[in-house]
């Protein structure tokens, strides 16, 4: 079946240190459209977001929509800083 994973690096941060969130989705079914919304924690600001398809940042929220084919893995990277 499909699988999704969200990672953050580094695992522990010092005050004022930036974070990188990586969202990966592996699709095993028929071709489809993936739509994801995610928010960074309070006290941080999105400084960048990159992935295939359409990526939109509004405040602390990131919306991502992309086409996914069977067997494909797509990845969204979100950079955030205090």
PDB file of C-alpha atoms in Angstrom, residues 38-77:
ATOM      1  CA  UNK A  38       1.447  20.662   7.092  1.00  0.00           C
ATOM      2  CA  UNK A  39       2.304  23.307   9.678  1.00  0.00           C
ATOM      3  CA  UNK A  40       5.604  24.162  11.317  1.00  0.00           C
ATOM      4  CA  UNK A  41       5.563  24.560  15.110  1.00  0.00           C
ATOM      5  CA  UNK A  42       4.645  27.816  16.823  1.00  0.00           C
ATOM      6  CA  UNK A  43       7.626  30.121  17.134  1.00  0.00           C
ATOM      7  CA  UNK A  44       9.088  29.103  13.762  1.00  0.00           C
ATOM      8  CA  UNK A  45       8.713  30.566  10.287  1.00  0.00           C
ATOM      9  CA  UNK A  46       8.853  28.754   6.955  1.00  0.00           C
ATOM     10  CA  UNK A  47      11.945  30.039   5.121  1.00  0.00           C
ATOM     11  CA  UNK A  48      11.614  27.727   2.110  1.00  0.00           C
ATOM     12  CA  UNK A  49       9.590  24.838   0.691  1.00  0.00           C
ATOM     13  CA  UNK A  50      10.436  22.768  -2.365  1.00  0.00           C
ATOM     14  CA  UNK A  51       8.914  19.771  -4.099  1.00  0.00           C
ATOM     15  CA  UNK A  52       7.341  18.698  -7.366  1.00  0.00           C
ATOM     16  CA  UNK A  53       3.961  20.141  -8.321  1.00  0.00           C
ATOM     17  CA  UNK A  54       2.530  23.162  -6.534  1.00  0.00           C
ATOM     18  CA  UNK A  55       3.860  24.290  -3.153  1.00  0.00           C
ATOM     19  CA  UNK A  56       2.194  27.197  -1.345  1.00  0.00           C
ATOM     20  CA  UNK A  57       3.285  28.771   1.943  1.00  0.00           C
ATOM     21  CA  UNK A  58       0.849  30.853   3.998  1.00  0.00           C
ATOM     22  CA  UNK A  59       2.218  31.823   7.400  1.00  0.00           C
ATOM     23  CA  UNK A  60       3.233  28.631   9.187  1.00  0.00           C
ATOM     24  CA  UNK A  61       1.221  26.394   6.848  1.00  0.00           C
ATOM     25  CA  UNK A  62       2.529  24.626   3.747  1.00  0.00           C
ATOM     26  CA  UNK A  63       0.162  23.158   1.131  1.00  0.00           C
ATOM     27  CA  UNK A  64       1.506  20.749  -1.483  1.00  0.00           C
ATOM     28  CA  UNK A  65      -0.260  19.188  -4.468  1.00  0.00           C
ATOM     29  CA  UNK A  66       1.383  16.939  -7.064  1.00  0.00           C
ATOM     30  CA  UNK A  67       0.612  14.141  -9.479  1.00  0.00           C
ATOM     31  CA  UNK A  68       1.929  10.740  -8.377  1.00  0.00           C
ATOM     32  CA  UNK A  69       2.325   7.682 -10.603  1.00  0.00           C
ATOM     33  CA  UNK A  70       2.224   4.076  -9.410  1.00  0.00           C
ATOM     34  CA  UNK A  71       5.484   3.044  -7.757  1.00  0.00           C
ATOM     35  CA  UNK A  72       6.749   6.629  -7.494  1.00  0.00           C
ATOM     36  CA  UNK A  73       8.092   8.353  -4.381  1.00  0.00           C
ATOM     37  CA  UNK A  74       7.710  12.142  -4.122  1.00  0.00           C
ATOM     38  CA  UNK A  75       9.394  14.365  -1.538  1.00  0.00           C
ATOM     39  CA  UNK A  76       8.656  17.809  -0.103  1.00  0.00           C
ATOM     40  CA  UNK A  77      11.360  19.666   1.850  1.00  0.00           C
TER      41      UNK A  77
END
